[in-house]
């Protein structure tokens, strides 16, 4: 077992991968107390030359690097799972390949962990880097809703973390298919300490997330962490019942006191409102049903197609 493993998911990073891996390697070699480490790079089904670069250039140059290729793009969370599954070290650091997570922080995180007493060292964003107003607003709105619904506070959290072996082993016992790394690692607890970092400019390539994939991630993580939307449906139903009861009484009184019941517009409006809320409610229930369906299929989170050290560990 190594002392330290670094897990890096990559997806179409051909323009930056060599520079970023060399930087991380150089940083790791500078750490005095660290003798043995491994770099696990998970190629998340890249369609550019990323895998070729990893296999033919980076792996032969450094024996510490193990590159694993997933059979298609499974998403960053699945790639992280693959990395954590393979990592065989007393401490595991998870980081991005685009140098937005400063490699210089590895030393600091590693030292905090070595001092003992801390199971998770998390890097939190001091600022959100050079993001557009829109994306920082949506991120903030999402975290606000998420922490209200799930009780897990993720503001300024990042996927840049050091985890003790104990945490990784605990992580591996979580069976769900819909993985939300930040939320699940916050949920696990353990002793944690934070170090701050400033998000660097994304260099070389563009972000792999678009608005639609972010909305999907937000929905998945809310549905995975909270059943509050379901309770909301119940609450809405209850308020409609109370409202209709009051309205029914009023109408009955009006009927018996001889006042003609008018208000075709009101009826149409009510129909639309109720029809709309029923459909939304069904949609919310469907959202959970879809998650349940995903989970009960029990498919693996990822499929490995290539591994530069295939015989080192057998994946289960
Ligand atoms: N990534 C991945 N699979 C994907 C999308 C992204 O493995 O489907 C990797 C990507 O190569 C990078 C990290 O996840 O190392 C973070 O991606 P990105 O920088 O695009 O996200 P952001 O920094 O905007 O959160
Ligand atoms: Mg990035």
mmCIF file of C-alpha atoms and ligand atoms in Angstrom:
data_model
loop_
_atom_site.group_PDB
_atom_site.id
_atom_site.type_symbol
_atom_site.label_atom_id
_atom_site.label_comp_id
_atom_site.label_asym_id
_atom_site.label_seq_id
_atom_site.Cartn_x
_atom_site.Cartn_y
_atom_site.Cartn_z
ATOM 1 C CA UNK A 1 0.000 0.000 0.000
ATOM 2 C CA UNK A 2 1.303 3.407 -0.940
ATOM 3 C CA UNK A 3 1.484 6.367 1.357
ATOM 4 C CA UNK A 4 -0.479 8.669 -0.942
ATOM 5 C CA UNK A 5 -2.621 8.296 -4.040
ATOM 6 C CA UNK A 6 -3.836 11.122 -6.243
ATOM 7 C CA UNK A 7 -7.020 10.445 -8.200
ATOM 8 C CA UNK A 8 -7.624 12.619 -11.240
ATOM 9 C CA UNK A 9 -10.630 12.264 -13.550
ATOM 10 C CA UNK A 10 -9.988 13.538 -17.065
ATOM 11 C CA UNK A 11 -12.306 14.065 -19.966
ATOM 12 C CA UNK A 12 -11.088 15.532 -23.262
ATOM 13 C CA UNK A 13 -8.161 17.336 -21.701
ATOM 14 C CA UNK A 14 -5.582 16.754 -24.478
ATOM 15 C CA UNK A 15 -4.549 20.402 -24.533
ATOM 16 C CA UNK A 16 -3.562 20.545 -20.892
ATOM 17 C CA UNK A 17 -3.063 17.020 -19.582
ATOM 18 C CA UNK A 18 0.719 16.805 -20.066
ATOM 19 C CA UNK A 19 1.406 20.161 -18.489
ATOM 20 C CA UNK A 20 -0.943 19.567 -15.611
ATOM 21 C CA UNK A 21 0.274 16.033 -14.804
ATOM 22 C CA UNK A 22 3.922 17.132 -15.033
ATOM 23 C CA UNK A 23 3.176 19.999 -12.637
ATOM 24 C CA UNK A 24 1.491 17.653 -10.182
ATOM 25 C CA UNK A 25 4.345 15.129 -10.468
ATOM 26 C CA UNK A 26 6.942 17.827 -9.842
ATOM 27 C CA UNK A 27 4.995 19.002 -6.827
ATOM 28 C CA UNK A 28 4.762 15.474 -5.428
ATOM 29 C CA UNK A 29 8.478 14.845 -5.865
ATOM 30 C CA UNK A 30 9.210 17.975 -3.841
ATOM 31 C CA UNK A 31 7.460 16.651 -0.744
ATOM 32 C CA UNK A 32 10.275 15.383 1.519
ATOM 33 C CA UNK A 33 8.492 12.948 3.739
ATOM 34 C CA UNK A 34 6.710 11.298 0.842
ATOM 35 C CA UNK A 35 8.503 8.275 -0.606
ATOM 36 C CA UNK A 36 5.864 6.282 -2.351
ATOM 37 C CA UNK A 37 2.823 7.582 -4.094
ATOM 38 C CA UNK A 38 0.667 6.732 -7.081
ATOM 39 C CA UNK A 39 -1.171 8.859 -9.570
ATOM 40 C CA UNK A 40 -4.403 7.334 -10.773
ATOM 41 C CA UNK A 41 -5.742 9.016 -13.848
ATOM 42 C CA UNK A 42 -9.205 8.008 -14.961
ATOM 43 C CA UNK A 43 -9.943 8.752 -18.578
ATOM 44 C CA UNK A 44 -13.697 9.260 -18.575
ATOM 45 C CA UNK A 45 -14.180 8.091 -22.156
ATOM 46 C CA UNK A 46 -12.426 11.006 -23.839
ATOM 47 C CA UNK A 47 -13.010 11.316 -27.555
ATOM 48 C CA UNK A 48 -9.817 13.251 -28.258
ATOM 49 C CA UNK A 49 -6.221 12.055 -27.919
ATOM 50 C CA UNK A 50 -6.190 12.167 -24.111
ATOM 51 C CA UNK A 51 -5.958 8.393 -23.732
ATOM 52 C CA UNK A 52 -3.157 8.122 -26.298
ATOM 53 C CA UNK A 53 -1.159 10.772 -24.462
ATOM 54 C CA UNK A 54 -1.715 9.031 -21.139
ATOM 55 C CA UNK A 55 -0.778 5.565 -22.360
ATOM 56 C CA UNK A 56 2.083 6.371 -24.718
ATOM 57 C CA UNK A 57 3.631 9.411 -23.140
ATOM 58 C CA UNK A 58 2.867 9.938 -19.469
ATOM 59 C CA UNK A 59 2.747 6.333 -18.243
ATOM 60 C CA UNK A 60 6.071 5.249 -19.803
ATOM 61 C CA UNK A 61 7.717 8.393 -18.414
ATOM 62 C CA UNK A 62 6.551 7.888 -14.828
ATOM 63 C CA UNK A 63 6.135 4.509 -13.176
ATOM 64 C CA UNK A 64 3.936 6.084 -10.505
ATOM 65 C CA UNK A 65 1.178 6.806 -13.007
ATOM 66 C CA UNK A 66 -1.615 4.348 -13.590
ATOM 67 C CA UNK A 67 -4.082 5.272 -16.280
ATOM 68 C CA UNK A 68 -7.479 3.640 -16.446
ATOM 69 C CA UNK A 69 -9.923 4.173 -19.251
ATOM 70 C CA UNK A 70 -13.663 3.917 -18.875
ATOM 71 C CA UNK A 71 -15.537 2.417 -21.791
ATOM 72 C CA UNK A 72 -17.505 5.619 -22.369
ATOM 73 C CA UNK A 73 -18.192 8.959 -20.745
ATOM 74 C CA UNK A 74 -19.785 8.042 -17.429
ATOM 75 C CA UNK A 75 -19.466 11.499 -15.877
ATOM 76 C CA UNK A 76 -17.027 12.924 -13.399
ATOM 77 C CA UNK A 77 -18.656 11.370 -10.344
ATOM 78 C CA UNK A 78 -18.416 7.860 -11.783
ATOM 79 C CA UNK A 79 -14.808 8.498 -12.785
ATOM 80 C CA UNK A 80 -14.073 9.548 -9.208
ATOM 81 C CA UNK A 81 -15.680 6.332 -7.948
ATOM 82 C CA UNK A 82 -13.469 4.327 -10.277
ATOM 83 C CA UNK A 83 -10.401 6.122 -8.950
ATOM 84 C CA UNK A 84 -11.341 5.604 -5.315
ATOM 85 C CA UNK A 85 -12.049 1.949 -6.011
ATOM 86 C CA UNK A 86 -8.566 1.448 -7.448
ATOM 87 C CA UNK A 87 -6.562 3.699 -5.128
ATOM 88 C CA UNK A 88 -4.492 1.630 -2.750
ATOM 89 C CA UNK A 89 -2.977 4.115 -0.318
ATOM 90 C CA UNK A 90 -3.172 5.325 3.239
ATOM 91 C CA UNK A 91 -4.386 8.725 2.059
ATOM 92 C CA UNK A 92 -6.133 9.602 -1.193
ATOM 93 C CA UNK A 93 -6.334 13.042 -2.749
ATOM 94 C CA UNK A 94 -8.981 13.767 -5.361
ATOM 95 C CA UNK A 95 -8.424 16.665 -7.742
ATOM 96 C CA UNK A 96 -9.268 18.070 -11.189
ATOM 97 C CA UNK A 97 -6.963 17.847 -14.153
ATOM 98 C CA UNK A 98 -7.291 21.434 -15.307
ATOM 99 C CA UNK A 99 -4.949 23.012 -12.700
ATOM 100 C CA UNK A 100 -7.893 24.846 -11.158
ATOM 101 C CA UNK A 101 -7.069 22.938 -8.016
ATOM 102 C CA UNK A 102 -3.588 24.268 -7.220
ATOM 103 C CA UNK A 103 -1.083 21.363 -6.951
ATOM 104 C CA UNK A 104 0.927 23.450 -4.492
ATOM 105 C CA UNK A 105 -1.794 22.731 -1.939
ATOM 106 C CA UNK A 106 -1.073 18.976 -1.963
ATOM 107 C CA UNK A 107 1.935 19.422 0.307
ATOM 108 C CA UNK A 108 -0.078 21.396 2.842
ATOM 109 C CA UNK A 109 -2.994 18.950 2.851
ATOM 110 C CA UNK A 110 -0.645 16.009 3.180
ATOM 111 C CA UNK A 111 1.152 17.594 6.133
ATOM 112 C CA UNK A 112 -2.107 18.338 7.941
ATOM 113 C CA UNK A 113 -3.119 14.709 7.488
ATOM 114 C CA UNK A 114 0.272 13.423 8.712
ATOM 115 C CA UNK A 115 -0.007 15.424 11.910
ATOM 116 C CA UNK A 116 -2.912 13.135 12.659
ATOM 117 C CA UNK A 117 -6.369 13.496 14.080
ATOM 118 C CA UNK A 118 -7.878 14.581 10.775
ATOM 119 C CA UNK A 119 -9.577 12.182 8.371
ATOM 120 C CA UNK A 120 -10.600 14.592 5.644
ATOM 121 C CA UNK A 121 -8.730 17.685 4.544
ATOM 122 C CA UNK A 122 -10.949 19.690 2.254
ATOM 123 C CA UNK A 123 -9.899 22.562 0.084
ATOM 124 C CA UNK A 124 -12.562 25.260 0.099
ATOM 125 C CA UNK A 125 -12.805 28.039 -2.444
ATOM 126 C CA UNK A 126 -11.865 31.448 -1.173
ATOM 127 C CA UNK A 127 -13.377 33.005 -4.239
ATOM 128 C CA UNK A 128 -15.179 31.272 -7.080
ATOM 129 C CA UNK A 129 -12.578 32.370 -9.610
ATOM 130 C CA UNK A 130 -13.484 34.257 -12.688
ATOM 131 C CA UNK A 131 -16.995 33.008 -13.116
ATOM 132 C CA UNK A 132 -19.776 34.810 -14.879
ATOM 133 C CA UNK A 133 -22.381 36.568 -12.692
ATOM 134 C CA UNK A 134 -24.953 34.085 -13.905
ATOM 135 C CA UNK A 135 -23.019 30.964 -12.970
ATOM 136 C CA UNK A 136 -22.011 32.253 -9.557
ATOM 137 C CA UNK A 137 -25.635 33.252 -8.897
ATOM 138 C CA UNK A 138 -27.001 29.865 -9.948
ATOM 139 C CA UNK A 139 -24.332 28.072 -7.933
ATOM 140 C CA UNK A 140 -25.229 30.089 -4.863
ATOM 141 C CA UNK A 141 -28.956 29.555 -5.356
ATOM 142 C CA UNK A 142 -28.393 25.824 -5.748
ATOM 143 C CA UNK A 143 -26.294 25.543 -2.588
ATOM 144 C CA UNK A 144 -28.839 27.558 -0.614
ATOM 145 C CA UNK A 145 -31.699 25.285 -1.708
ATOM 146 C CA UNK A 146 -29.580 22.186 -1.258
ATOM 147 C CA UNK A 147 -28.494 22.995 2.279
ATOM 148 C CA UNK A 148 -32.058 23.897 3.282
ATOM 149 C CA UNK A 149 -33.375 20.627 1.909
ATOM 150 C CA UNK A 150 -30.651 18.245 2.976
ATOM 151 C CA UNK A 151 -29.061 19.888 6.004
ATOM 152 C CA UNK A 152 -25.622 19.479 4.373
ATOM 153 C CA UNK A 153 -23.771 22.737 3.790
ATOM 154 C CA UNK A 154 -21.735 22.716 0.617
ATOM 155 C CA UNK A 155 -21.078 26.384 0.029
ATOM 156 C CA UNK A 156 -17.568 26.935 -1.317
ATOM 157 C CA UNK A 157 -16.941 23.198 -1.187
ATOM 158 C CA UNK A 158 -14.884 21.715 -3.963
ATOM 159 C CA UNK A 159 -13.987 18.250 -5.178
ATOM 160 C CA UNK A 160 -10.398 18.826 -4.036
ATOM 161 C CA UNK A 161 -10.017 16.664 -0.933
ATOM 162 C CA UNK A 162 -7.651 14.452 0.943
ATOM 163 C CA UNK A 163 -9.265 11.392 2.475
ATOM 164 C CA UNK A 164 -7.868 8.947 4.956
ATOM 165 C CA UNK A 165 -8.029 5.232 4.178
ATOM 166 C CA UNK A 166 -10.859 4.909 6.719
ATOM 167 C CA UNK A 167 -12.936 7.427 4.789
ATOM 168 C CA UNK A 168 -12.271 5.764 1.449
ATOM 169 C CA UNK A 169 -13.267 2.389 2.879
ATOM 170 C CA UNK A 170 -16.438 3.932 4.305
ATOM 171 C CA UNK A 171 -17.128 5.550 0.937
ATOM 172 C CA UNK A 172 -16.852 2.194 -0.792
ATOM 173 C CA UNK A 173 -19.664 0.834 1.354
ATOM 174 C CA UNK A 174 -22.113 3.421 0.003
ATOM 175 C CA UNK A 175 -24.024 1.464 -2.606
ATOM 176 C CA UNK A 176 -25.968 4.094 -4.505
ATOM 177 C CA UNK A 177 -25.660 4.560 -8.253
ATOM 178 C CA UNK A 178 -26.539 8.249 -8.332
ATOM 179 C CA UNK A 179 -23.332 9.595 -6.908
ATOM 180 C CA UNK A 180 -22.861 13.147 -5.741
ATOM 181 C CA UNK A 181 -19.322 13.198 -4.417
ATOM 182 C CA UNK A 182 -19.390 16.437 -2.428
ATOM 183 C CA UNK A 183 -22.698 15.732 -0.786
ATOM 184 C CA UNK A 184 -21.900 12.136 0.049
ATOM 185 C CA UNK A 185 -18.534 12.977 1.541
ATOM 186 C CA UNK A 186 -20.138 15.721 3.645
ATOM 187 C CA UNK A 187 -22.801 13.237 4.737
ATOM 188 C CA UNK A 188 -20.185 10.737 5.918
ATOM 189 C CA UNK A 189 -18.886 13.044 8.605
ATOM 190 C CA UNK A 190 -15.450 12.203 10.088
ATOM 191 C CA UNK A 191 -12.950 14.700 11.484
ATOM 192 C CA UNK A 192 -12.345 17.344 8.888
ATOM 193 C CA UNK A 193 -10.199 20.367 8.451
ATOM 194 C CA UNK A 194 -10.383 23.005 5.757
ATOM 195 C CA UNK A 195 -7.716 24.792 3.801
ATOM 196 C CA UNK A 196 -8.570 27.723 1.580
ATOM 197 C CA UNK A 197 -7.558 28.187 -2.008
ATOM 198 C CA UNK A 198 -8.235 30.613 -4.804
ATOM 199 C CA UNK A 199 -9.717 29.050 -7.922
ATOM 200 C CA UNK A 200 -7.294 29.592 -10.769
ATOM 201 C CA UNK A 201 -8.401 30.545 -14.254
ATOM 202 C CA UNK A 202 -9.313 27.500 -16.271
ATOM 203 C CA UNK A 203 -6.332 27.212 -18.564
ATOM 204 C CA UNK A 204 -6.113 25.521 -21.913
ATOM 205 C CA UNK A 205 -9.540 24.096 -22.411
ATOM 206 C CA UNK A 206 -13.153 24.888 -21.769
ATOM 207 C CA UNK A 207 -15.354 23.649 -18.970
ATOM 208 C CA UNK A 208 -17.048 20.358 -19.735
ATOM 209 C CA UNK A 209 -20.231 21.399 -18.027
ATOM 210 C CA UNK A 210 -23.035 23.120 -19.854
ATOM 211 C CA UNK A 211 -26.169 24.570 -18.329
ATOM 212 C CA UNK A 212 -28.211 21.453 -19.049
ATOM 213 C CA UNK A 213 -25.700 19.069 -17.461
ATOM 214 C CA UNK A 214 -25.484 21.337 -14.413
ATOM 215 C CA UNK A 215 -29.283 21.376 -14.044
ATOM 216 C CA UNK A 216 -29.226 17.591 -14.309
ATOM 217 C CA UNK A 217 -26.539 17.359 -11.625
ATOM 218 C CA UNK A 218 -28.514 19.732 -9.388
ATOM 219 C CA UNK A 219 -31.719 17.678 -9.750
ATOM 220 C CA UNK A 220 -29.921 14.374 -9.218
ATOM 221 C CA UNK A 221 -28.226 15.627 -6.100
ATOM 222 C CA UNK A 222 -31.362 17.143 -4.604
ATOM 223 C CA UNK A 223 -33.365 14.014 -5.301
ATOM 224 C CA UNK A 224 -30.525 11.899 -3.909
ATOM 225 C CA UNK A 225 -30.277 13.856 -0.708
ATOM 226 C CA UNK A 226 -33.712 14.975 0.258
ATOM 227 C CA UNK A 227 -37.287 13.808 0.138
ATOM 228 C CA UNK A 228 -38.500 17.345 0.880
ATOM 229 C CA UNK A 229 -40.008 17.867 -2.607
ATOM 230 C CA UNK A 230 -42.288 14.878 -1.928
ATOM 231 C CA UNK A 231 -43.466 16.421 1.330
ATOM 232 C CA UNK A 232 -44.038 19.634 -0.572
ATOM 233 C CA UNK A 233 -46.480 17.774 -2.820
ATOM 234 C CA UNK A 234 -48.379 16.533 0.229
ATOM 235 C CA UNK A 235 -48.445 20.035 1.711
ATOM 236 C CA UNK A 236 -49.781 21.483 -1.524
ATOM 237 C CA UNK A 237 -52.496 18.821 -1.580
ATOM 238 C CA UNK A 238 -53.496 19.590 2.002
ATOM 239 C CA UNK A 239 -53.739 23.333 1.344
ATOM 240 C CA UNK A 240 -55.890 22.705 -1.715
ATOM 241 C CA UNK A 241 -58.244 20.536 0.358
ATOM 242 C CA UNK A 242 -58.577 23.232 3.036
ATOM 243 C CA UNK A 243 -59.115 25.876 0.380
ATOM 244 C CA UNK A 244 -61.749 23.829 -1.443
ATOM 245 C CA UNK A 245 -63.538 23.080 1.836
ATOM 246 C CA UNK A 246 -63.845 26.806 2.611
ATOM 247 C CA UNK A 247 -64.898 27.572 -0.930
ATOM 248 C CA UNK A 248 -67.450 24.763 -0.864
ATOM 249 C CA UNK A 249 -69.026 26.122 2.322
ATOM 250 C CA UNK A 250 -69.240 29.625 0.884
ATOM 251 C CA UNK A 251 -70.839 28.350 -2.298
ATOM 252 C CA UNK A 252 -73.386 26.291 -0.377
ATOM 253 C CA UNK A 253 -74.342 29.288 1.761
ATOM 254 C CA UNK A 254 -74.658 31.434 -1.350
ATOM 255 C CA UNK A 255 -76.779 28.771 -3.016
ATOM 256 C CA UNK A 256 -79.242 28.574 -0.150
ATOM 257 C CA UNK A 257 -79.439 32.313 0.307
ATOM 258 C CA UNK A 258 -80.574 32.588 -3.296
ATOM 259 C CA UNK A 259 -77.567 34.367 -4.724
ATOM 260 C CA UNK A 260 -76.838 33.029 -8.186
ATOM 261 C CA UNK A 261 -73.442 31.365 -8.372
ATOM 262 C CA UNK A 262 -71.496 33.188 -11.028
ATOM 263 C CA UNK A 263 -67.827 33.088 -11.931
ATOM 264 C CA UNK A 264 -67.061 30.973 -14.921
ATOM 265 C CA UNK A 265 -63.566 32.549 -14.947
ATOM 266 C CA UNK A 266 -62.909 31.361 -11.402
ATOM 267 C CA UNK A 267 -63.803 27.811 -12.319
ATOM 268 C CA UNK A 268 -61.516 27.793 -15.332
ATOM 269 C CA UNK A 269 -58.724 29.309 -13.263
ATOM 270 C CA UNK A 270 -59.119 26.774 -10.484
ATOM 271 C CA UNK A 271 -59.132 23.930 -12.989
ATOM 272 C CA UNK A 272 -55.921 25.179 -14.512
ATOM 273 C CA UNK A 273 -54.200 25.717 -11.183
ATOM 274 C CA UNK A 274 -55.217 22.335 -9.843
ATOM 275 C CA UNK A 275 -54.450 20.584 -13.105
ATOM 276 C CA UNK A 276 -51.040 22.220 -13.168
ATOM 277 C CA UNK A 277 -50.180 21.309 -9.626
ATOM 278 C CA UNK A 278 -51.257 17.722 -10.131
ATOM 279 C CA UNK A 279 -48.975 17.421 -13.110
ATOM 280 C CA UNK A 280 -46.040 19.009 -11.276
ATOM 281 C CA UNK A 281 -46.658 16.708 -8.343
ATOM 282 C CA UNK A 282 -46.714 13.661 -10.594
ATOM 283 C CA UNK A 283 -43.501 14.935 -12.132
ATOM 284 C CA UNK A 284 -41.833 15.215 -8.745
ATOM 285 C CA UNK A 285 -42.951 11.730 -7.801
ATOM 286 C CA UNK A 286 -41.729 10.528 -11.186
ATOM 287 C CA UNK A 287 -38.336 12.093 -10.484
ATOM 288 C CA UNK A 288 -37.973 9.882 -7.409
ATOM 289 C CA UNK A 289 -39.388 6.888 -9.222
ATOM 290 C CA UNK A 290 -36.726 7.318 -11.885
ATOM 291 C CA UNK A 291 -34.004 7.366 -9.201
ATOM 292 C CA UNK A 292 -35.430 4.238 -7.624
ATOM 293 C CA UNK A 293 -35.496 2.577 -11.029
ATOM 294 C CA UNK A 294 -31.872 3.565 -11.595
ATOM 295 C CA UNK A 295 -30.866 2.179 -8.228
ATOM 296 C CA UNK A 296 -32.710 -1.131 -8.406
ATOM 297 C CA UNK A 297 -31.184 -1.959 -11.766
ATOM 298 C CA UNK A 298 -27.929 -2.330 -9.813
ATOM 299 C CA UNK A 299 -25.780 -1.613 -12.797
ATOM 300 C CA UNK A 300 -22.113 -0.894 -12.123
ATOM 301 C CA UNK A 301 -21.274 2.797 -11.868
ATOM 302 C CA UNK A 302 -18.655 2.479 -14.577
ATOM 303 C CA UNK A 303 -17.086 -0.020 -16.926
ATOM 304 C CA UNK A 304 -13.316 -0.163 -17.349
ATOM 305 C CA UNK A 305 -12.059 -0.795 -20.864
ATOM 306 C CA UNK A 306 -8.290 -0.287 -20.499
ATOM 307 C CA UNK A 307 -5.862 -0.204 -17.627
ATOM 308 C CA UNK A 308 -2.126 0.383 -17.884
ATOM 309 C CA UNK A 309 -1.526 -1.730 -14.795
ATOM 310 C CA UNK A 310 -4.286 -4.201 -15.422
ATOM 311 C CA UNK A 311 -2.836 -6.984 -13.279
ATOM 312 C CA UNK A 312 -2.026 -4.771 -10.291
ATOM 313 C CA UNK A 313 -5.412 -4.876 -8.612
ATOM 314 C CA UNK A 314 -8.410 -6.819 -9.664
ATOM 315 C CA UNK A 315 -11.460 -4.593 -9.840
ATOM 316 C CA UNK A 316 -14.499 -5.979 -8.203
HETATM 317 N N1 LIG B 1 -14.546 15.527 -16.057
HETATM 318 C C1 LIG B 1 -14.765 14.149 -16.207
HETATM 319 N N2 LIG B 1 -15.914 13.733 -16.837
HETATM 320 C C2 LIG B 1 -16.846 14.593 -17.331
HETATM 321 C C3 LIG B 1 -16.618 15.993 -17.139
HETATM 322 C C4 LIG B 1 -15.473 16.403 -16.499
HETATM 323 O O1 LIG B 1 -13.957 13.341 -15.776
HETATM 324 O O2 LIG B 1 -17.833 14.154 -17.891
HETATM 325 C C5 LIG B 1 -13.304 15.979 -15.372
HETATM 326 C C6 LIG B 1 -12.517 17.029 -16.125
HETATM 327 O O3 LIG B 1 -11.592 16.446 -17.017
HETATM 328 C C7 LIG B 1 -11.819 17.760 -14.996
HETATM 329 C C8 LIG B 1 -12.824 17.675 -13.869
HETATM 330 O O4 LIG B 1 -13.688 16.600 -14.171
HETATM 331 O O5 LIG B 1 -10.621 17.122 -14.606
HETATM 332 C C9 LIG B 1 -13.597 18.958 -13.683
HETATM 333 O O6 LIG B 1 -14.201 19.321 -14.892
HETATM 334 P P1 LIG B 1 -14.373 20.825 -15.348
HETATM 335 O O7 LIG B 1 -13.093 21.565 -15.129
HETATM 336 O O8 LIG B 1 -14.956 20.797 -16.716
HETATM 337 O O9 LIG B 1 -15.465 21.308 -14.305
HETATM 338 P P2 LIG B 1 -15.474 22.641 -13.425
HETATM 339 O O10 LIG B 1 -14.052 23.001 -13.107
HETATM 340 O O11 LIG B 1 -16.161 23.638 -14.279
HETATM 341 O O12 LIG B 1 -16.248 22.230 -12.214
HETATM 342 MG MG1 LIG B 2 -12.405 22.976 -13.850
#
